């Protein structure tokens, strides 16, 4: 899976180099300064974690200097007590040295409700879980087809099913689909019967129409097959984002993730 998949909202004030105003800058404007901006070389890098305020980019900020930083509702480095959908120890930011270079990872700690990363695009495998708007969805690749025999009459020897005629809806199970999930289990299944389909709330512009979710953008995302016949979901600049459930994932840049209803921004200076 491609690692360059995360799309986040970044506070532009954090992207500017820090310049000491008391130091006089070069007066020769015709000469370009080709020096590299100072960065530590010998010590491990830091990360900046922001527990975002509701609906805002700003939030409570932590500087991570250790190899591990945990998020949870009770015993963690960042404790978020008021969200009971967050597990006691929910997920963990990890720093590891791989092939001589430092890498950051985000790992779910077997939480009850999962950890979701905001993505620009991501490959979908069978049973991949994504979140769009207020709902979660499971990608069903229909790897074995699987027409249901539910309700068939048994006849003859024990376990043998009587002859039956498939219904039109049975054939939908032979095609990939997006299954809406609820706390009580699977609900609606949206059939993906084309190589490229658009999701959103606008009925005349989208193939998968989600009019019952007010947090879904008019044209929210697209699911398509790439040149290798792999299924991919791509966010189309939606307001509230497209989110991918993870077990453990490398982070190659500034990343936004969600646990419970809390959104968190991780920035790597």
Short mmCIF file of C-alpha atoms in Angstrom, two decimals:
data_model
loop_
_atom_site.label_atom_id
_atom_site.label_comp_id
_atom_site.label_asym_id
_atom_site.label_seq_id
_atom_site.Cartn_x
_atom_site.Cartn_y
_atom_site.Cartn_z
CA UNK A 1 0.00 0.00 0.00
CA UNK A 2 1.30 3.42 -0.94
CA UNK A 3 2.56 5.40 1.99
CA UNK A 4 1.85 8.84 0.44
CA UNK A 5 -1.84 8.71 1.14
CA UNK A 6 -2.66 11.18 3.88
CA UNK A 7 -4.45 14.48 3.38
CA UNK A 8 -4.69 16.80 6.37
CA UNK A 9 -5.63 20.35 7.21
CA UNK A 10 -2.48 22.11 8.39
CA UNK A 11 -2.23 25.35 10.32
CA UNK A 12 -0.22 27.52 7.87
CA UNK A 13 1.50 29.31 10.74
CA UNK A 14 3.30 26.09 11.63
CA UNK A 15 4.83 25.72 8.18
CA UNK A 16 7.03 28.82 8.32
CA UNK A 17 10.74 28.68 9.34
CA UNK A 18 11.47 30.28 12.69
CA UNK A 19 13.67 33.37 12.20
CA UNK A 20 15.13 35.32 15.09
CA UNK A 21 14.06 38.95 14.47
CA UNK A 22 17.03 40.28 16.48
CA UNK A 23 19.50 38.89 13.93
CA UNK A 24 20.23 41.25 11.04
CA UNK A 25 19.62 39.57 7.71
CA UNK A 26 21.80 39.98 4.62
CA UNK A 27 21.38 43.39 2.97
CA UNK A 28 22.50 42.12 -0.43
CA UNK A 29 19.16 41.15 -1.95
CA UNK A 30 20.82 40.15 -5.22
CA UNK A 31 22.57 37.16 -3.60
CA UNK A 32 20.48 34.06 -2.93
CA UNK A 33 21.08 32.38 0.43
CA UNK A 34 21.61 28.72 -0.45
CA UNK A 35 22.18 27.55 3.14
CA UNK A 36 20.09 24.69 4.46
CA UNK A 37 17.63 25.56 7.20
CA UNK A 38 19.01 24.27 10.50
CA UNK A 39 17.73 20.86 11.59
CA UNK A 40 19.14 18.49 14.22
CA UNK A 41 21.22 15.70 12.71
CA UNK A 42 22.64 13.66 15.59
CA UNK A 43 19.52 13.27 17.76
CA UNK A 44 16.16 11.64 16.95
CA UNK A 45 13.44 13.88 15.50
CA UNK A 46 10.44 15.16 17.44
CA UNK A 47 6.75 15.19 16.58
CA UNK A 48 4.12 17.76 17.51
CA UNK A 49 0.71 16.37 18.50
CA UNK A 50 -2.38 18.55 18.56
CA UNK A 51 -5.62 17.34 20.19
CA UNK A 52 -7.90 19.49 18.06
CA UNK A 53 -10.74 21.58 19.41
CA UNK A 54 -14.12 20.61 17.98
CA UNK A 55 -14.39 21.84 14.40
CA UNK A 56 -11.06 23.69 14.53
CA UNK A 57 -7.43 23.22 13.49
CA UNK A 58 -6.20 24.65 16.80
CA UNK A 59 -6.03 22.53 19.94
CA UNK A 60 -4.04 21.30 22.92
CA UNK A 61 -0.44 20.68 21.85
CA UNK A 62 2.15 18.13 23.01
CA UNK A 63 5.78 17.81 21.93
CA UNK A 64 6.81 14.15 21.51
CA UNK A 65 10.50 13.53 22.26
CA UNK A 66 10.20 9.87 23.24
CA UNK A 67 9.97 6.73 21.09
CA UNK A 68 6.35 6.13 22.09
CA UNK A 69 3.39 8.39 22.81
CA UNK A 70 -0.01 6.90 23.67
CA UNK A 71 -3.54 8.23 23.34
CA UNK A 72 -6.47 7.00 25.42
CA UNK A 73 -9.24 7.71 27.88
CA UNK A 74 -7.43 6.68 31.09
CA UNK A 75 -3.75 5.70 31.31
CA UNK A 76 -2.02 7.39 28.37
CA UNK A 77 0.31 10.28 27.54
CA UNK A 78 -2.61 12.22 26.04
CA UNK A 79 -5.67 11.46 28.16
CA UNK A 80 -9.06 12.30 26.61
CA UNK A 81 -11.49 11.58 29.42
CA UNK A 82 -14.75 12.97 28.03
CA UNK A 83 -15.13 10.65 25.00
CA UNK A 84 -16.39 7.24 26.09
CA UNK A 85 -15.90 5.81 22.58
CA UNK A 86 -12.14 6.00 23.16
CA UNK A 87 -10.52 2.97 24.78
CA UNK A 88 -8.40 3.28 27.93
CA UNK A 89 -5.25 2.90 25.80
CA UNK A 90 -6.45 3.42 22.26
CA UNK A 91 -3.51 4.02 19.91
CA UNK A 92 0.18 4.82 19.91
CA UNK A 93 2.59 7.03 17.98
CA UNK A 94 5.91 5.20 17.54
CA UNK A 95 9.38 6.30 16.39
CA UNK A 96 11.67 3.62 14.95
CA UNK A 97 15.04 3.60 13.21
CA UNK A 98 14.83 1.65 9.96
CA UNK A 99 17.77 1.30 7.54
CA UNK A 100 19.55 4.19 9.22
CA UNK A 101 16.59 6.57 9.03
CA UNK A 102 13.96 7.53 11.59
CA UNK A 103 10.36 6.64 10.76
CA UNK A 104 7.10 7.39 12.56
CA UNK A 105 4.21 4.93 12.81
CA UNK A 106 0.67 5.03 14.16
CA UNK A 107 -0.56 1.80 15.77
CA UNK A 108 -4.03 0.87 17.01
CA UNK A 109 -3.84 -0.88 20.41
CA UNK A 110 -6.71 -3.32 19.80
CA UNK A 111 -9.16 -0.55 20.60
CA UNK A 112 -12.88 -1.24 20.69
CA UNK A 113 -13.83 1.28 18.00
CA UNK A 114 -10.72 1.54 15.86
CA UNK A 115 -8.27 4.21 14.71
CA UNK A 116 -8.93 6.03 11.44
CA UNK A 117 -6.46 8.06 9.36
CA UNK A 118 -7.57 10.76 6.96
CA UNK A 119 -6.47 9.84 3.43
CA UNK A 120 -6.33 11.42 0.03
CA UNK A 121 -6.36 7.99 -1.57
CA UNK A 122 -5.91 4.43 -0.41
CA UNK A 123 -6.08 0.92 -1.81
CA UNK A 124 -9.06 -1.15 -0.75
CA UNK A 125 -8.70 -4.80 0.13
CA UNK A 126 -11.44 -7.20 1.15
CA UNK A 127 -12.99 -6.08 4.47
CA UNK A 128 -11.12 -2.76 4.53
CA UNK A 129 -13.08 -0.40 6.78
CA UNK A 130 -13.55 3.26 5.85
CA UNK A 131 -15.46 6.14 7.43
CA UNK A 132 -17.37 8.73 5.41
CA UNK A 133 -19.61 11.28 7.11
CA UNK A 134 -21.36 9.74 10.11
CA UNK A 135 -21.14 6.14 8.93
CA UNK A 136 -18.57 3.41 8.56
CA UNK A 137 -18.40 1.14 5.54
CA UNK A 138 -16.78 -2.20 4.82
CA UNK A 139 -15.40 -2.89 1.36
CA UNK A 140 -16.62 -6.30 0.19
CA UNK A 141 -14.50 -7.49 -2.72
CA UNK A 142 -16.82 -10.52 -3.22
CA UNK A 143 -13.72 -12.75 -3.56
CA UNK A 144 -15.73 -15.99 -3.69
CA UNK A 145 -19.02 -14.72 -5.02
CA UNK A 146 -21.23 -16.28 -2.39
CA UNK A 147 -24.86 -16.35 -3.45
CA UNK A 148 -26.89 -16.99 -0.33
CA UNK A 149 -28.98 -20.13 0.12
CA UNK A 150 -30.91 -18.60 2.98
CA UNK A 151 -34.48 -19.86 3.08
CA UNK A 152 -33.87 -22.84 0.79
CA UNK A 153 -35.86 -25.98 1.49
CA UNK A 154 -33.96 -29.12 2.39
CA UNK A 155 -35.00 -32.31 0.65
CA UNK A 156 -33.73 -35.86 0.32
CA UNK A 157 -30.80 -36.73 2.50
CA UNK A 158 -29.93 -34.46 5.42
CA UNK A 159 -28.24 -31.19 4.42
CA UNK A 160 -29.14 -31.38 0.72
CA UNK A 161 -30.87 -28.24 -0.56
CA UNK A 162 -33.85 -28.32 -2.83
CA UNK A 163 -33.56 -26.93 -6.34
CA UNK A 164 -34.10 -23.16 -6.44
CA UNK A 165 -33.98 -20.16 -8.76
CA UNK A 166 -31.64 -17.28 -7.82
CA UNK A 167 -33.23 -13.87 -7.30
CA UNK A 168 -31.88 -10.75 -9.01
CA UNK A 169 -30.53 -9.56 -5.66
CA UNK A 170 -28.52 -12.77 -5.30
CA UNK A 171 -26.39 -11.82 -8.29
CA UNK A 172 -25.37 -8.56 -6.60
CA UNK A 173 -23.34 -10.66 -4.17
CA UNK A 174 -21.10 -11.69 -7.06
CA UNK A 175 -20.03 -8.04 -7.47
CA UNK A 176 -17.88 -5.90 -5.18
CA UNK A 177 -19.79 -3.65 -2.84
CA UNK A 178 -19.63 -1.09 -0.06
CA UNK A 179 -21.46 -2.30 3.05
CA UNK A 180 -22.76 0.26 5.51
CA UNK A 181 -22.08 -0.75 9.11
CA UNK A 182 -24.14 0.04 12.18
CA UNK A 183 -23.66 -0.82 15.86
CA UNK A 184 -26.03 -3.75 15.22
CA UNK A 185 -24.11 -5.11 12.23
CA UNK A 186 -24.12 -4.78 8.44
CA UNK A 187 -26.91 -2.75 6.83
CA UNK A 188 -27.25 -1.48 3.24
CA UNK A 189 -24.92 -2.84 0.55
CA UNK A 190 -24.06 -0.53 -2.35
CA UNK A 191 -23.08 -2.55 -5.40
CA UNK A 192 -19.98 -1.44 -7.30
CA UNK A 193 -20.91 -2.57 -10.79
CA UNK A 194 -18.65 -0.15 -12.70
CA UNK A 195 -14.89 0.34 -12.75
CA UNK A 196 -15.34 3.93 -11.52
CA UNK A 197 -18.07 5.20 -9.22
CA UNK A 198 -18.61 8.46 -7.34
CA UNK A 199 -19.98 8.73 -3.78
CA UNK A 200 -21.80 11.74 -2.43
CA UNK A 201 -25.12 13.32 -1.52
CA UNK A 202 -25.93 14.75 -4.96
CA UNK A 203 -28.31 12.34 -6.63
CA UNK A 204 -27.78 13.37 -10.25
CA UNK A 205 -23.97 13.44 -9.99
CA UNK A 206 -23.15 10.36 -7.89
CA UNK A 207 -23.43 6.63 -8.46
CA UNK A 208 -23.60 5.84 -4.73
CA UNK A 209 -26.01 8.40 -3.28
CA UNK A 210 -25.84 9.04 0.50
CA UNK A 211 -28.63 11.56 1.04
CA UNK A 212 -29.31 10.50 4.64
CA UNK A 213 -25.93 11.73 5.95
CA UNK A 214 -25.58 15.49 6.26
CA UNK A 215 -21.82 15.29 6.81
CA UNK A 216 -21.27 13.82 3.33
CA UNK A 217 -20.23 16.33 0.66
CA UNK A 218 -22.17 16.71 -2.59
CA UNK A 219 -19.38 14.88 -4.44
CA UNK A 220 -17.36 13.28 -1.67
CA UNK A 221 -15.16 10.46 -2.97
CA UNK A 222 -14.57 8.09 -5.84
CA UNK A 223 -14.03 4.34 -5.86
CA UNK A 224 -12.31 2.97 -8.94
CA UNK A 225 -10.11 0.21 -10.27
CA UNK A 226 -6.55 1.18 -11.17
CA UNK A 227 -4.43 -0.19 -14.01
CA UNK A 228 -3.63 -3.27 -11.91
CA UNK A 229 -7.33 -3.98 -11.35
CA UNK A 230 -6.96 -3.00 -7.70
CA UNK A 231 -9.77 -1.08 -6.04
CA UNK A 232 -8.85 2.40 -4.77
CA UNK A 233 -10.81 5.07 -2.91
CA UNK A 234 -9.93 8.72 -3.54
CA UNK A 235 -11.24 11.71 -1.63
CA UNK A 236 -12.50 14.46 -3.95
CA UNK A 237 -11.79 17.44 -1.70
CA UNK A 238 -14.65 16.73 0.71
CA UNK A 239 -15.24 18.99 3.70
CA UNK A 240 -15.12 16.27 6.36
CA UNK A 241 -12.69 13.85 4.75
CA UNK A 242 -12.38 10.17 3.92
CA UNK A 243 -10.93 7.98 6.67
CA UNK A 244 -9.23 4.58 6.64
CA UNK A 245 -9.13 2.16 9.57
CA UNK A 246 -5.60 1.04 10.41
CA UNK A 247 -3.83 -1.56 12.51
CA UNK A 248 -0.37 -0.05 12.10
CA UNK A 249 0.68 2.41 9.44
CA UNK A 250 3.86 4.37 8.60
CA UNK A 251 3.46 8.14 8.54
CA UNK A 252 5.34 9.96 5.80
CA UNK A 253 4.05 13.44 6.53
CA UNK A 254 1.69 15.51 8.61
CA UNK A 255 -1.27 13.30 9.46
CA UNK A 256 -4.75 13.69 10.87
CA UNK A 257 -6.43 10.78 12.61
CA UNK A 258 -9.59 10.16 14.59
CA UNK A 259 -10.33 8.08 17.69
CA UNK A 260 -13.87 8.09 19.00
CA UNK A 261 -15.10 11.55 17.99
CA UNK A 262 -11.75 13.19 18.70
CA UNK A 263 -9.57 14.35 15.82
CA UNK A 264 -5.82 14.61 16.29
CA UNK A 265 -3.22 16.30 14.12
CA UNK A 266 0.37 15.01 14.10
CA UNK A 267 3.00 17.28 12.59
CA UNK A 268 6.63 16.45 11.91
CA UNK A 269 8.68 19.70 11.99
#
